[in-house]
Amino acid sequence: MSLVHLCEKLYEDKSKVELTYEEFCEIIKNYSLFFRYLNDFAGTIYRKYNSSVEIIYVELCSYHNLDLDNEYRFEHILRKLEKQTPQLLMSLSDDDIQKQTIDNFEEKLLFIKNSNYYLNNIDTLNPKIEKLDKNIALVKKALGI
């Protein structure tokens, strides 16, 4: 059902779409695209099937033997972390939300540091990760955490 919804978003006339299996797998692996086009369907997925877009992504990758630790997923998480600047984190007025956001940031940063994709491309990716490390350290120091 989710793949039908995704294809309806990607292709105006899905009756004329001819995808190879490899092209189909690339659509599934593309984490950002997957989330963007299923975002409006997430409520239905959760309410009707007690699931989530993330769970569907994991299940589809598993079913098609696609590596979850891929460039698409890494870049998606990295972009989200890069948007959470020190100024943004410091501007959160609620202390609990600020703490939770910092914890979530650190958890995702650790996740991408431990990913095979990062470890296999550490030379090119490390400057971005170091910047994120410095940003979160600055925020924690400023907040006395």
Coordinates of C-alpha atoms in Angstrom, one line a residue:
M1 CA 0.0 0.0 0.0
S2 CA 2.8 2.4 0.9
L3 CA 4.7 1.6 -2.3
V4 CA 1.5 2.3 -4.4
H5 CA 1.2 5.7 -2.6
L6 CA 4.9 6.4 -3.3
C7 CA 4.6 5.5 -7.0
E8 CA 1.5 7.7 -7.3
K9 CA 3.6 10.6 -6.0
L10 CA 6.5 9.8 -8.3
Y11 CA 4.7 9.0 -11.5
E12 CA 1.7 10.7 -12.9
D13 CA 0.6 7.8 -15.1
K14 CA 1.8 4.7 -13.3
S15 CA 0.4 2.4 -16.0
K16 CA 3.2 3.6 -18.3
V17 CA 6.0 3.2 -15.7
E18 CA 8.5 0.5 -16.6
L19 CA 11.2 0.1 -13.9
T20 CA 13.9 -2.4 -13.7
Y21 CA 14.4 -4.2 -10.4
E22 CA 17.5 -2.1 -9.8
E23 CA 15.6 1.1 -10.4
F24 CA 12.9 0.0 -8.0
C25 CA 15.5 -0.8 -5.3
E26 CA 17.1 2.6 -5.7
I27 CA 13.7 4.2 -5.1
I28 CA 13.3 2.1 -1.9
K29 CA 16.9 2.9 -0.7
N30 CA 16.5 6.6 -1.2
Y31 CA 15.8 7.5 2.4
S32 CA 15.0 11.2 1.9
L33 CA 12.7 10.5 -1.1
F34 CA 11.0 7.7 0.7
F35 CA 10.2 9.9 3.7
R36 CA 9.3 12.9 1.7
Y37 CA 6.7 11.1 -0.4
L38 CA 5.3 9.0 2.4
N39 CA 5.1 11.9 4.9
D40 CA 1.5 12.7 4.0
F41 CA 0.6 9.1 4.4
A42 CA 2.3 8.6 7.8
G43 CA -0.8 9.2 9.8
T44 CA -2.7 6.5 7.9
I45 CA 0.2 4.1 8.2
Y46 CA 0.3 4.6 12.0
R47 CA -3.4 4.7 12.7
K48 CA -4.5 1.9 10.4
Y49 CA -1.5 -0.4 10.8
N50 CA 0.2 0.7 14.0
S51 CA 3.4 1.2 12.1
S52 CA 5.6 4.0 10.8
V53 CA 7.4 5.1 7.7
E54 CA 10.7 4.1 9.3
I55 CA 9.4 0.6 10.0
I56 CA 8.2 0.2 6.4
Y57 CA 11.6 1.5 5.1
V58 CA 13.4 -1.1 7.3
E59 CA 11.0 -3.9 6.2
L60 CA 11.3 -3.1 2.5
C61 CA 15.1 -2.9 2.7
S62 CA 15.2 -6.2 4.6
Y63 CA 12.8 -7.9 2.2
H64 CA 14.8 -6.8 -0.8
N65 CA 18.2 -7.5 0.9
L66 CA 19.1 -3.8 0.7
D67 CA 21.7 -2.4 3.1
L68 CA 20.2 0.0 5.6
D69 CA 23.6 1.5 6.2
N70 CA 23.7 3.4 2.9
E71 CA 24.6 6.8 1.6
Y72 CA 21.0 7.9 1.3
R73 CA 20.3 7.3 5.0
F74 CA 23.6 8.7 6.2
E75 CA 23.1 11.9 4.2
H76 CA 19.5 12.3 5.3
I77 CA 20.5 12.1 9.0
L78 CA 23.5 14.4 8.4
R79 CA 21.4 17.1 6.8
K80 CA 18.9 17.0 9.7
L81 CA 21.8 17.4 12.2
E82 CA 23.4 20.2 10.2
K83 CA 20.1 22.2 10.4
Q84 CA 20.2 22.0 14.2
T85 CA 22.7 24.9 14.6
P86 CA 23.9 26.0 18.1
Q87 CA 21.8 29.1 17.7
L88 CA 18.7 27.0 17.1
L89 CA 19.4 24.6 20.0
M90 CA 20.2 27.5 22.4
S91 CA 16.9 29.3 21.4
L92 CA 14.7 26.5 22.6
S93 CA 12.9 28.0 25.6
D94 CA 11.7 24.9 27.3
D95 CA 14.5 23.2 29.2
D96 CA 13.0 19.7 28.8
I97 CA 12.6 20.1 25.1
Q98 CA 16.2 21.5 24.8
K99 CA 17.6 18.5 26.8
Q100 CA 15.6 16.0 24.8
T101 CA 16.8 17.7 21.5
I102 CA 20.4 17.6 22.6
D103 CA 20.1 14.0 23.6
N104 CA 18.5 13.1 20.3
F105 CA 21.2 15.0 18.4
E106 CA 23.9 13.1 20.2
E107 CA 22.2 9.8 19.6
K108 CA 21.9 10.4 15.9
L109 CA 25.5 11.7 15.7
L110 CA 26.7 8.5 17.4
F111 CA 24.6 6.4 15.0
I112 CA 26.2 8.0 11.9
K113 CA 29.7 7.8 13.5
N114 CA 29.2 4.1 13.9
S115 CA 27.7 3.5 10.4
N116 CA 29.7 1.5 7.9
Y117 CA 29.1 4.1 5.3
Y118 CA 30.9 6.7 7.5
L119 CA 33.7 4.3 8.5
N120 CA 34.3 3.5 4.8
N121 CA 34.3 7.2 3.8
I122 CA 35.9 8.7 6.9
D123 CA 38.4 10.8 5.0
T124 CA 35.8 12.8 3.1
L125 CA 33.1 12.8 5.7
N126 CA 35.1 13.5 8.9
P127 CA 35.2 17.3 8.6
K128 CA 31.4 17.5 8.6
I129 CA 31.2 15.2 11.7
E130 CA 33.9 17.1 13.5
K131 CA 31.9 20.3 12.9
L132 CA 28.8 18.7 14.4
D133 CA 30.8 17.4 17.4
K134 CA 32.1 21.0 18.0
N135 CA 28.6 22.4 17.7
I136 CA 27.1 20.1 20.3
A137 CA 30.0 20.5 22.6
L138 CA 29.6 24.3 22.4
V139 CA 25.9 24.1 23.2
K140 CA 26.5 21.7 26.1
K141 CA 29.2 24.0 27.5
A142 CA 27.1 27.1 27.2
L143 CA 24.2 25.3 29.0
G144 CA 26.4 23.8 31.6
I145 CA 25.5 20.3 30.7

